CSV table of C-alpha atoms in Angstrom, one decimal:
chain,number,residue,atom,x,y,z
D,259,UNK,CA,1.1,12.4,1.0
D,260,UNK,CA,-1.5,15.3,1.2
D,261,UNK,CA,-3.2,16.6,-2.0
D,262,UNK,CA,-0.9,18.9,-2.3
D,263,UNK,CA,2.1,17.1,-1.6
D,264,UNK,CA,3.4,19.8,0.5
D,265,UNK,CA,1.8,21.5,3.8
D,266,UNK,CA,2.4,24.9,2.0
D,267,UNK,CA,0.8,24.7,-1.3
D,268,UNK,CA,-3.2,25.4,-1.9
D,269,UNK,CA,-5.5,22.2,-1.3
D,270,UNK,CA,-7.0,21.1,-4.6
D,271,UNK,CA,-10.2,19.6,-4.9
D,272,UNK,CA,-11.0,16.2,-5.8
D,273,UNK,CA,-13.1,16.0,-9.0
D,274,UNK,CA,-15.0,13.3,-10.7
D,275,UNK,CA,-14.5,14.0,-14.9
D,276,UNK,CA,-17.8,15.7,-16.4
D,277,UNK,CA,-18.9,14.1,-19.3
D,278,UNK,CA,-18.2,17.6,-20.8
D,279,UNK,CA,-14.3,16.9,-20.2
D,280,UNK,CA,-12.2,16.5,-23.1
D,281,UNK,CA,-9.9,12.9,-22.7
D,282,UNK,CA,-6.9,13.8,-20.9
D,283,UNK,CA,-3.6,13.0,-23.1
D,284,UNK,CA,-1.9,9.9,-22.6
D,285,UNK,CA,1.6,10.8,-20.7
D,286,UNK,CA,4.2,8.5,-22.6
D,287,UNK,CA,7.7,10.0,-22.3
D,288,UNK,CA,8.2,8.8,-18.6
D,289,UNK,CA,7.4,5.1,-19.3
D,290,UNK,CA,9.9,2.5,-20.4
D,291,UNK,CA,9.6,1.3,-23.5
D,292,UNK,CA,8.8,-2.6,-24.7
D,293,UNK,CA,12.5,-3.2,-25.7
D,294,UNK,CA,13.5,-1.7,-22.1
D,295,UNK,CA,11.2,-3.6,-19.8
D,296,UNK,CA,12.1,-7.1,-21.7
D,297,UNK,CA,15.2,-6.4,-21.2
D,298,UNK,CA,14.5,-5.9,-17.5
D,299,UNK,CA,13.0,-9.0,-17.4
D,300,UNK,CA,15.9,-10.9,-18.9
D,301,UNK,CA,18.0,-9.6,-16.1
D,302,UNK,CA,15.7,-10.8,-13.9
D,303,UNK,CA,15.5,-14.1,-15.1
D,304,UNK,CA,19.4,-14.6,-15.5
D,305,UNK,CA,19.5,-13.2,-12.1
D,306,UNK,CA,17.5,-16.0,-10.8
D,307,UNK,CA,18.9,-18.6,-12.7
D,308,UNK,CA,22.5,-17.5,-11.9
D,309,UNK,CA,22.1,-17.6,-7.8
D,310,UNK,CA,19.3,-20.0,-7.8
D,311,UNK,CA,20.0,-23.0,-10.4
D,312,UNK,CA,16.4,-24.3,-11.4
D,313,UNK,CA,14.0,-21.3,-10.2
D,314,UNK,CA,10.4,-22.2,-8.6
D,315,UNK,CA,7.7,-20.4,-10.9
D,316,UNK,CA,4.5,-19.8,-9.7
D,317,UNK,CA,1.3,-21.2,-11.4
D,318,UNK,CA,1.0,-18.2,-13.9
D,319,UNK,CA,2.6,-19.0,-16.8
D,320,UNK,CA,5.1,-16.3,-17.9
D,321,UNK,CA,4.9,-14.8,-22.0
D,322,UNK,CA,8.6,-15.1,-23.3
D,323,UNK,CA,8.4,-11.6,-25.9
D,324,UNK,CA,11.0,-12.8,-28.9
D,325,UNK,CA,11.8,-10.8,-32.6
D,326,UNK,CA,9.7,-7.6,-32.8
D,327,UNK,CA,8.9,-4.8,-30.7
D,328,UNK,CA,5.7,-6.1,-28.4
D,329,UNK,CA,2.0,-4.0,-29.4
D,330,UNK,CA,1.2,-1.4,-26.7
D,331,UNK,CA,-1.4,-3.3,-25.4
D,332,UNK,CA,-0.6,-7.1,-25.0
D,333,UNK,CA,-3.3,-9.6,-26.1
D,334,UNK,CA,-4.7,-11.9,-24.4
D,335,UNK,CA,-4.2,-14.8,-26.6
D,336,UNK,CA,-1.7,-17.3,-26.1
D,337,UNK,CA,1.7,-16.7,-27.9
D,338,UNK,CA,4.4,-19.2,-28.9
D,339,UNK,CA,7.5,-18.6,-28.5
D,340,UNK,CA,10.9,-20.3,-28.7
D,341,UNK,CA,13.2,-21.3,-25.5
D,342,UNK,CA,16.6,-20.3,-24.9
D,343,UNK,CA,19.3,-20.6,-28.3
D,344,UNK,CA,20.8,-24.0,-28.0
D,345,UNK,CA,23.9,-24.2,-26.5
D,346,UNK,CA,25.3,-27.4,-28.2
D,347,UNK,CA,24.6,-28.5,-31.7
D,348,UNK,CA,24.0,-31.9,-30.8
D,349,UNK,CA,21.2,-30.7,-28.3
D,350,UNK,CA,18.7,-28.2,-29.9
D,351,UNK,CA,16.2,-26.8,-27.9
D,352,UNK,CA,12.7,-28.1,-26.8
D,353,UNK,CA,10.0,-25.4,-28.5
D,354,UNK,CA,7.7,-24.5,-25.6
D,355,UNK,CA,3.8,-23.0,-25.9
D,356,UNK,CA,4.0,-20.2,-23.0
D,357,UNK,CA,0.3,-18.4,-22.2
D,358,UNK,CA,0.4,-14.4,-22.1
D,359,UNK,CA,-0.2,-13.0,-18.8
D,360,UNK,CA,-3.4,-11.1,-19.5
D,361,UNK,CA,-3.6,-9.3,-16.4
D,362,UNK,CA,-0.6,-7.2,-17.6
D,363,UNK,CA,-2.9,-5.4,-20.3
D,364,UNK,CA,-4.2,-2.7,-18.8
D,365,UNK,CA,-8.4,-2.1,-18.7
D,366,UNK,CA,-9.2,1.1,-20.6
D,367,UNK,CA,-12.6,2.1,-18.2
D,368,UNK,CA,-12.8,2.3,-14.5
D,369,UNK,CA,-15.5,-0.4,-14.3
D,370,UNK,CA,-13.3,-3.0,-16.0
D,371,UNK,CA,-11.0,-1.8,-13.7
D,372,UNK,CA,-13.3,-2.8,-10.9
D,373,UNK,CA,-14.7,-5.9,-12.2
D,374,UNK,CA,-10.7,-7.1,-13.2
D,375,UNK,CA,-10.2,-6.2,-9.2
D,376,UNK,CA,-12.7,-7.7,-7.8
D,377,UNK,CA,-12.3,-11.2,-9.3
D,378,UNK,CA,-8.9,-11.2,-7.9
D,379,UNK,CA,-9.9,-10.5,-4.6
D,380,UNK,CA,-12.5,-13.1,-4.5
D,381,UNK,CA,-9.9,-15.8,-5.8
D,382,UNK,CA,-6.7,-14.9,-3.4
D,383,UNK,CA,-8.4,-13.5,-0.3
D,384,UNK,CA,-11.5,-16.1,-0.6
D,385,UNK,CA,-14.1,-13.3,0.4
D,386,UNK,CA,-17.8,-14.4,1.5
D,387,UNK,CA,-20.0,-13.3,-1.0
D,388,UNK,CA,-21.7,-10.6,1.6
D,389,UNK,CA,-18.2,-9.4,2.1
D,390,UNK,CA,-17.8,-8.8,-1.4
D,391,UNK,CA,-21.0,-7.4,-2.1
D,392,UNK,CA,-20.2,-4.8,0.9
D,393,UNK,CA,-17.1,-4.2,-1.0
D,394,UNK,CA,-18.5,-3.7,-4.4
D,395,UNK,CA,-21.0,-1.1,-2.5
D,396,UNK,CA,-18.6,0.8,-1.1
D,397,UNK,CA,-17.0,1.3,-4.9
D,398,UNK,CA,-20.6,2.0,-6.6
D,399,UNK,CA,-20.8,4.7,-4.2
D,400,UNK,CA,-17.5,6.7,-5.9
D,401,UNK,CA,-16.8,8.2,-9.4
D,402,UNK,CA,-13.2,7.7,-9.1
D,403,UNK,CA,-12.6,4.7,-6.4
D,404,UNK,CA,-10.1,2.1,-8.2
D,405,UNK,CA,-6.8,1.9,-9.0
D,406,UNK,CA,-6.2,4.7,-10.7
D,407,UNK,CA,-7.0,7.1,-14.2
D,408,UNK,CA,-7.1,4.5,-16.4
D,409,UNK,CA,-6.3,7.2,-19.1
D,410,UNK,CA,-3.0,8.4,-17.2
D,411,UNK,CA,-1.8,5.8,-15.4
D,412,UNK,CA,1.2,4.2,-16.0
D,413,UNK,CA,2.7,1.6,-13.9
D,414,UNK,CA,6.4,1.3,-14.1
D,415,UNK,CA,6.5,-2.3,-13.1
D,416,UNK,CA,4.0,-5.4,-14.9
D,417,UNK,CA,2.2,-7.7,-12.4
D,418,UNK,CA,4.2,-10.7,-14.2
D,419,UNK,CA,7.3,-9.1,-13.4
D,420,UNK,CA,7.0,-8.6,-9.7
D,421,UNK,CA,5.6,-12.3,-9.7
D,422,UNK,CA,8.7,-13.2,-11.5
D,423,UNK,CA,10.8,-10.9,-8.6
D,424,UNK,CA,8.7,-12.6,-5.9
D,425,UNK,CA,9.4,-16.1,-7.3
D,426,UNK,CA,13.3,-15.6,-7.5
D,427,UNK,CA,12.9,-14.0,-3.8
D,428,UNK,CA,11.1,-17.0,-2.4
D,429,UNK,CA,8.1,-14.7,-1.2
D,430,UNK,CA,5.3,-16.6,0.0
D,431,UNK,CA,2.3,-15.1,1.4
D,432,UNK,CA,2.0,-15.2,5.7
D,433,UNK,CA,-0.6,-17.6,6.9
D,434,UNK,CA,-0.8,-17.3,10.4
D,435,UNK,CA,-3.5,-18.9,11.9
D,436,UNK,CA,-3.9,-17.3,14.8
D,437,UNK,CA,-4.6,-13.5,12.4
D,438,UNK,CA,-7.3,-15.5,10.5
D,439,UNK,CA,-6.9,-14.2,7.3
D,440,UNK,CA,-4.0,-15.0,4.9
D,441,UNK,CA,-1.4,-11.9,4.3
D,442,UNK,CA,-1.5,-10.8,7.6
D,443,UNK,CA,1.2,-10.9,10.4
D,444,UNK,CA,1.1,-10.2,14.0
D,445,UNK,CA,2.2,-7.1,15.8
D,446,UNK,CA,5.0,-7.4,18.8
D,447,UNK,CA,7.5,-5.9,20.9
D,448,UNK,CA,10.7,-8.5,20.2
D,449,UNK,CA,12.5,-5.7,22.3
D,450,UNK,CA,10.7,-6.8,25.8
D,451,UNK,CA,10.5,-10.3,24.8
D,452,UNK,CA,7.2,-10.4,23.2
D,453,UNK,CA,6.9,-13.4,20.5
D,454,UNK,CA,4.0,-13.5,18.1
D,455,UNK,CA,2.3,-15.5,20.7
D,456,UNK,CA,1.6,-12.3,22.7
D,457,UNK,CA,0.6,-10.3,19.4
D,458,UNK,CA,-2.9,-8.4,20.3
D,459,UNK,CA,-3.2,-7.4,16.6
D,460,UNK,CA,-2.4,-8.2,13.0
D,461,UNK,CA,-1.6,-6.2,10.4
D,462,UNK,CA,-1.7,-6.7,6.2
D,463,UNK,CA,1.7,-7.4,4.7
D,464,UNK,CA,0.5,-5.3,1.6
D,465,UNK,CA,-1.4,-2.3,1.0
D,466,UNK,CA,-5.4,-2.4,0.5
D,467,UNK,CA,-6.2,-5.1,-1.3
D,468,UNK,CA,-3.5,-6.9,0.5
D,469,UNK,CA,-2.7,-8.9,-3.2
D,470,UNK,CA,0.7,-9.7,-3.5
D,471,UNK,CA,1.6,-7.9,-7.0
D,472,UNK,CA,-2.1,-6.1,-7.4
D,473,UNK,CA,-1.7,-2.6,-7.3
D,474,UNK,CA,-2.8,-0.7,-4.7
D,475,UNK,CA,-6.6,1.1,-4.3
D,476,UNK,CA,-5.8,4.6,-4.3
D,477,UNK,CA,-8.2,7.9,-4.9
D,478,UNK,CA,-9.7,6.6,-1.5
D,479,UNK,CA,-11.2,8.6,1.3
D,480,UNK,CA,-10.2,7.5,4.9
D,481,UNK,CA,-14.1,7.0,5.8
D,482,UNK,CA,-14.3,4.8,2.3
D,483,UNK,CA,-10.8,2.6,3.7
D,484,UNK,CA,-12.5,2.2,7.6
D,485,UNK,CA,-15.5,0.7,6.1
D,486,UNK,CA,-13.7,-1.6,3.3
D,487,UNK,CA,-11.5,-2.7,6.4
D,488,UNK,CA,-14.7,-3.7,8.1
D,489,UNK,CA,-16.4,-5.7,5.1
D,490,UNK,CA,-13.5,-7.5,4.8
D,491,UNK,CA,-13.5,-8.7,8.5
D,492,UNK,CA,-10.9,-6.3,9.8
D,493,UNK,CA,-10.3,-2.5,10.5
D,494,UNK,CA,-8.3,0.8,9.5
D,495,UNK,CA,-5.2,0.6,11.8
D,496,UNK,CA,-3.8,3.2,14.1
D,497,UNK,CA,-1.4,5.2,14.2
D,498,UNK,CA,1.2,3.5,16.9
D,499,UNK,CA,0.3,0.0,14.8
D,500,UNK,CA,1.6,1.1,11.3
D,501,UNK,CA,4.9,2.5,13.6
D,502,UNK,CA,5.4,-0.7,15.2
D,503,UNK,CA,4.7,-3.0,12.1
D,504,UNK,CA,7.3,-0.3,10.1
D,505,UNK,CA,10.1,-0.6,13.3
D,506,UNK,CA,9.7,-3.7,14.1
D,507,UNK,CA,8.8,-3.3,17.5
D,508,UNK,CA,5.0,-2.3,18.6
D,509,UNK,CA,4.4,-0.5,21.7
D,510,UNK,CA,1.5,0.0,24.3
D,511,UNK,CA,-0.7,3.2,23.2
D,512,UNK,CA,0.3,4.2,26.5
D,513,UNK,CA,3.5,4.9,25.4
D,514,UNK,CA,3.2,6.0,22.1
D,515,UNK,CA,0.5,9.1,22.3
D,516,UNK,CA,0.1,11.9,24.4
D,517,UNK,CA,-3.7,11.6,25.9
D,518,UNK,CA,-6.1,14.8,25.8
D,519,UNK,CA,-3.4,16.9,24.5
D,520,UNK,CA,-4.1,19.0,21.2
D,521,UNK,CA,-2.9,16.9,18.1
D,522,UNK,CA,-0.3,19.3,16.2
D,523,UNK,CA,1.5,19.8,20.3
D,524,UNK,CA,1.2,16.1,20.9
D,525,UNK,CA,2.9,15.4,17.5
D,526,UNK,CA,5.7,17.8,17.5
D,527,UNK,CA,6.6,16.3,21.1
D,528,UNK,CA,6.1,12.6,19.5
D,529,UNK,CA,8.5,14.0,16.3
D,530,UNK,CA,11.2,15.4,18.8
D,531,UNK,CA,11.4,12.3,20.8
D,532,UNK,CA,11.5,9.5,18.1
D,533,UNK,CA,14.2,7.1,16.8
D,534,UNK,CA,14.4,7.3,13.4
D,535,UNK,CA,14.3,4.0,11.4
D,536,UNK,CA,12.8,2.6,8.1
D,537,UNK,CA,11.1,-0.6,7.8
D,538,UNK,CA,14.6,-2.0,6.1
D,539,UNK,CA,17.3,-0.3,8.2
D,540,UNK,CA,18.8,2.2,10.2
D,541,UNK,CA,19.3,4.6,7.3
D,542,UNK,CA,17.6,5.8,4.9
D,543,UNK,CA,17.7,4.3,1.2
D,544,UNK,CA,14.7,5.0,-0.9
D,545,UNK,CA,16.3,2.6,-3.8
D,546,UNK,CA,15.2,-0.1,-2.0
D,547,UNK,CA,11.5,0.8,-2.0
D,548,UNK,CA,9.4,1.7,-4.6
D,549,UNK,CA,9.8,5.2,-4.9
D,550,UNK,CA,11.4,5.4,-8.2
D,551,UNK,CA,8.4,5.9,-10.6
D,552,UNK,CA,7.2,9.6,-11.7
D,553,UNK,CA,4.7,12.1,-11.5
D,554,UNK,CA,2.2,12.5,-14.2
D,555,UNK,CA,3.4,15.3,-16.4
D,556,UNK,CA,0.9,19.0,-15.8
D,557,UNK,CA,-0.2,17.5,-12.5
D,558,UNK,CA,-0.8,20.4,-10.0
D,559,UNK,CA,-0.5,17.9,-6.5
D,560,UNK,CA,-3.9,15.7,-6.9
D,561,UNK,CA,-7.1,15.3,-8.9
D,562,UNK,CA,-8.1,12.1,-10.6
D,563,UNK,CA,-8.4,13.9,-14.0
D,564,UNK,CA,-4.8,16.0,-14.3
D,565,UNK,CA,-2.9,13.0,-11.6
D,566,UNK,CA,-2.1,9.3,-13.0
D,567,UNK,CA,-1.6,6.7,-10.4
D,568,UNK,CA,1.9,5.2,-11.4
D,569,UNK,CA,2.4,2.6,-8.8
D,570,UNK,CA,4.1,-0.3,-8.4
D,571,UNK,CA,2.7,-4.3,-7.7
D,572,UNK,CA,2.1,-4.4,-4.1
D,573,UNK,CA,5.4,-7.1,-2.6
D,574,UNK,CA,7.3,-6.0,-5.9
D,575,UNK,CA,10.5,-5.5,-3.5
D,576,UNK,CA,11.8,-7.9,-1.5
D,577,UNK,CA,14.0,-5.5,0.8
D,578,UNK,CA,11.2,-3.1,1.1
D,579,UNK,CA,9.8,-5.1,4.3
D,580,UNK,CA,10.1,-4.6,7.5
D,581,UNK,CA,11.7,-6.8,10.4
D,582,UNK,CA,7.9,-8.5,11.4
D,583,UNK,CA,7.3,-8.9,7.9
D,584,UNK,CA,5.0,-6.2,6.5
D,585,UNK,CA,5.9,-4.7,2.8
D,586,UNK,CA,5.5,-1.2,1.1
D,587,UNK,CA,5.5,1.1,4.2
D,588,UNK,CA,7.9,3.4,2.3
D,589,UNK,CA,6.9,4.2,-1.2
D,590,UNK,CA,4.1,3.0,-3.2
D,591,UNK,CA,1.4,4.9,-1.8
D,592,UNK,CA,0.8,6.5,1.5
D,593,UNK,CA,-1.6,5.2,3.7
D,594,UNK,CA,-5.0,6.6,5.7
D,595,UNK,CA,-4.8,5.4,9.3
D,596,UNK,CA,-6.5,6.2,12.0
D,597,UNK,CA,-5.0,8.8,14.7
D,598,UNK,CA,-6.7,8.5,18.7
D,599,UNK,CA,-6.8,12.0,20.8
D,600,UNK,CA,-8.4,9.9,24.0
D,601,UNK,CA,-7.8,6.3,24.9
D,602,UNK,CA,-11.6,5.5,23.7
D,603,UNK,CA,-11.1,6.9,20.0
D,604,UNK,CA,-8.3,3.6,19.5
D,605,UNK,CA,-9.9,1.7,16.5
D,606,UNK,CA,-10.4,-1.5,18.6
D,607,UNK,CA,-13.5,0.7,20.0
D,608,UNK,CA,-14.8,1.8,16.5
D,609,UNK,CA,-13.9,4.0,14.0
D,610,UNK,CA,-13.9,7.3,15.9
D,611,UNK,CA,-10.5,8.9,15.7
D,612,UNK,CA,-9.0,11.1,13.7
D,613,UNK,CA,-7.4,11.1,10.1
D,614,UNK,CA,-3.4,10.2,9.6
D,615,UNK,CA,-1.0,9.8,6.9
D,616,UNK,CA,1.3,7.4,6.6
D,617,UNK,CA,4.4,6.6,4.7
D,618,UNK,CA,5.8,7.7,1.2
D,619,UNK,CA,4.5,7.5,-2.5
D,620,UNK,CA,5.8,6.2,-5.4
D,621,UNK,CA,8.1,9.2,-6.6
D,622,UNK,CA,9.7,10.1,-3.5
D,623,UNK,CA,13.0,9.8,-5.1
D,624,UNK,CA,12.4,12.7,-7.2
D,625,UNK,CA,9.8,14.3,-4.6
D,626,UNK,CA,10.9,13.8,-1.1
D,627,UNK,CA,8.6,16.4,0.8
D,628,UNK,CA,8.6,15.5,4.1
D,629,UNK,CA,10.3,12.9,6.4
D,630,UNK,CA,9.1,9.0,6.0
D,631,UNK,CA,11.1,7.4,8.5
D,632,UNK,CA,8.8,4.5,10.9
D,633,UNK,CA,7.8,6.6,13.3
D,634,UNK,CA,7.2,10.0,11.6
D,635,UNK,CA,4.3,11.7,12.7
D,636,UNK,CA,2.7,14.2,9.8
D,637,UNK,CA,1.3,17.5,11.2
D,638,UNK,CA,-2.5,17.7,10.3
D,639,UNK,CA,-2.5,17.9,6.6
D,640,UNK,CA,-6.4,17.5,5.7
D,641,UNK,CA,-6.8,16.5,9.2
D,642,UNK,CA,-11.1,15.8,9.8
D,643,UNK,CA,-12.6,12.6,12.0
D,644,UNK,CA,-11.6,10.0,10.5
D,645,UNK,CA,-15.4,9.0,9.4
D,646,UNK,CA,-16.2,12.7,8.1
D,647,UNK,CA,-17.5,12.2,4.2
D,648,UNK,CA,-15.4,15.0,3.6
D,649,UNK,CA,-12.3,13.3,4.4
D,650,UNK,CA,-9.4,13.2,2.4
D,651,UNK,CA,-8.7,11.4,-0.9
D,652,UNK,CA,-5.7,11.5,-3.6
D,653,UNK,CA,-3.6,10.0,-6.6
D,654,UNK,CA,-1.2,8.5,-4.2
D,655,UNK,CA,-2.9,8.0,-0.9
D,656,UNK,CA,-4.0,4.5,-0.4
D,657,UNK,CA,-4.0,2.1,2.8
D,658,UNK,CA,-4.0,-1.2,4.7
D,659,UNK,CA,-6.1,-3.1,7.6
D,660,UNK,CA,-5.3,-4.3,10.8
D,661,UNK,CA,-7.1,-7.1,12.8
D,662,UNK,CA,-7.6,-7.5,16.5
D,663,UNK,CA,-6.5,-11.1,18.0
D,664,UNK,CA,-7.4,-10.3,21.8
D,665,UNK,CA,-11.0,-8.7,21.8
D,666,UNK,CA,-11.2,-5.0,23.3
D,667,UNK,CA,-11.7,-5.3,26.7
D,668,UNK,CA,-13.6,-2.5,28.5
D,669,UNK,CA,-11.8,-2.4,31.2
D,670,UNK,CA,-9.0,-1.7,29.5
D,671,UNK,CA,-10.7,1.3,27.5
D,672,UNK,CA,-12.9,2.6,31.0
D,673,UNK,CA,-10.8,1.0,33.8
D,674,UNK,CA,-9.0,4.6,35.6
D,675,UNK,CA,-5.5,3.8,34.0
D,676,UNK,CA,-3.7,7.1,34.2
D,677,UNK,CA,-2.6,7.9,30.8
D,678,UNK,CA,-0.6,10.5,31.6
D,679,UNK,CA,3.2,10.5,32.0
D,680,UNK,CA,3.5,7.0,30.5
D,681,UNK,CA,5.2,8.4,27.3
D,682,UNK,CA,8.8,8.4,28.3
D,683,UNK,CA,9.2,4.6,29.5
D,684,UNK,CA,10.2,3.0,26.3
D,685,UNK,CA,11.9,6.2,24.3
């Protein structure tokens, strides 16, 4: 979650690679081999065809691998391939022409990086072209903005396959009008009889770029994710909004910070007080998440030229979601929010609060270092405002955006409401 992973080790440094650099080594003993990730996929597939009879496939075709051992980086030309074996002698099989999914061959540069993300984003979000041209500014203005090293990352999952796992699921992205942007869903409190009518805010089902199986932006600083929530139409979320999209259950700021009081003795009481509940359950289970990936080998805790960026497809988990419908708060990467000290730093007024962590990263099986549970509050690792330049920015540290629905109201920010005392009304 921090640069260093843990609040007791040294802070390292985030550094662009000189052109002096020698190529780092590419890290292959941790990745799963061509035989082993077909054979995943045949699982899958049987899977789906054994609870599901005829399964639904999404527009992308899907490459069917057959005799030898696939090339370690997949063309993009269309293969043929055989269907199943025949199963009767009088009924051979039909011989089908399946297209390669080229967005499984990973770019070797970080602009080709870029420009493959980019494209995505303006097909599936259907981005203005001044939105996008904000966007594209905001990546210009970093060496290392993306989706990771492209020479040490290795993602443990394909896009095709989470498609294929979203497919057999039946996972369709939200569109709720009423959040104006598809892949978002409203924010509630079921517990006092709240419905999504009542929702003052939405929140993205998936992490930043909120793509279902695109893998998260990451090496990200938390000024760099408020301002690519604004040029997308939305904002950086608060704290108490990731909590209540994780627990299913949002509640009034009111309730859920501790106004004018110093940050680490605010948190501590916030810690002490909690329930303690993941986005999928009552207990803990980091199988279900995607947390099961691995830590470039000689990485010291962050640094875009020692630290690959082996994440998952964003929505690659079906029981990694929360009750109100939001994906990847555990595992994956963990996520910049924003964090208010005063009633008027809430990021309905503007980006003026201060940094938070969120969540867990992708090897958190391995590499549990602090708690992720919904409502966790992390002590201030790297803690600066929120839009300081110098803010904080790592491997596995990515985020999402939220979106208002009611539009702040001033007297709601200035209007004399005690804040105090409030805290214990919902615990």
């Amino acid at each position: 979650m921090s640069c260093t992973e843990t609040p007791i080790e040294p802070a390292c440094a985030l550094r662009s690679p000189a052109s002096s650099d020698p190529l780092p080594a590419r890290s292959t003993g941790a990745r799963a081999s061509p035989a082993r990730r077909r054979g995943r996929a045949a699982v899958l597939l049987a899977a789906g065809a054994a609870g599901a009879g005829a399964a639904v496939w999404t527009s992308a075709a899907v490459a069917v691998w057959t005799g030898a051992p696939a090339p370690a980086a997949r063309s993009a030309a269309p293969l043929v391939a055989s269907a199943l074996p025949e199963r009767a002698p009088a009924a051979p099989p039909e011989r089908v022409t399946l297209t390669a999914d080229d967005e499984d061959a990973e770019p070797g540069t970080l602009e080709e990086q870029r420009l493959r993300l980019f494209a995505r984003m303006r097909r599936e979000l259907a981005l203005p072209d001044e939105a996008m041209q904000q966007v594209e500014a905001i990546f210009a203005a970093s060496p290392v903005l993306g989706q990771g090293n492209p020479a040490l990352t290795r993602h443990p999952m394909s896009r095709s396959e989470c498609r294929r796992i979203r497919a057999l699921s039946g996972i369709e992205p939200a569109r709720e009008p009423a959040c104006g942007a598809p892949g978002m869903v409203p924010l509630f409190d079921p517990t006092r009889g709240q419905t999504a009518a009542d929702a003052p805010v939405c929140i993205d089902q998936l992490e930043f770029p909120d793509v279902p199986c695109e893998y998260p932006v990451v090496h990200v600083r938390a000024r760099e994710a408020a301002l690519l929530c604004r040029a997308v139409g939305k904002r950086i979320c608060d704290a108490h909004e990731w909590e209540g999209a994780c627990a299913g259950a949002l509640r009034d700021p009111d309730v859920e910070y501790e106004w004018a009081r110093p940050r680490n003795e605010a948190s501590w009481h916030h810690n002490l007080l909690r329930e303690k509940v993941w986005s999928y359950g009552p207990a803990k289970n980091h199988a279900l998440c995607g947390t099961e990936s691995f830590r470039t080998p000689g990485c010291p805790g962050g640094g875009w030229d020692r630290c690959g960026s082996n994440t998952y497809p964003a929505g690659a988990f079906p029981a990694c979601r929360s009750s109100l419908g939001v994906f990847d708060l555990h595992g994956n990467v963990a996520e910049h929010m924003s964090l208010p000290i005063l009633p008027e730093e809430l990021a309905r007024y503007g980006d003026r609060g201060f940094t938070e962590m969120k969540g867990s990263w992708f090897a958190f099986s391995s590499m549990e270092v602090h708690a992720d549970d919904c409502r966790f509050r992390a002590p201030d690792w790297h803690a600066t405002r929120l839009m300081s330049r110098g803010s904080h920015a790592n491997y596995h540290l990515g985020f999402r955006c939220c979106k208002d629905i009611t539009p702040p109201d001033g007297a709601e920010r200035d209007g004399g409401v005690d804040h105090q005392g409030a805290r214990g009304a919902q615990r």
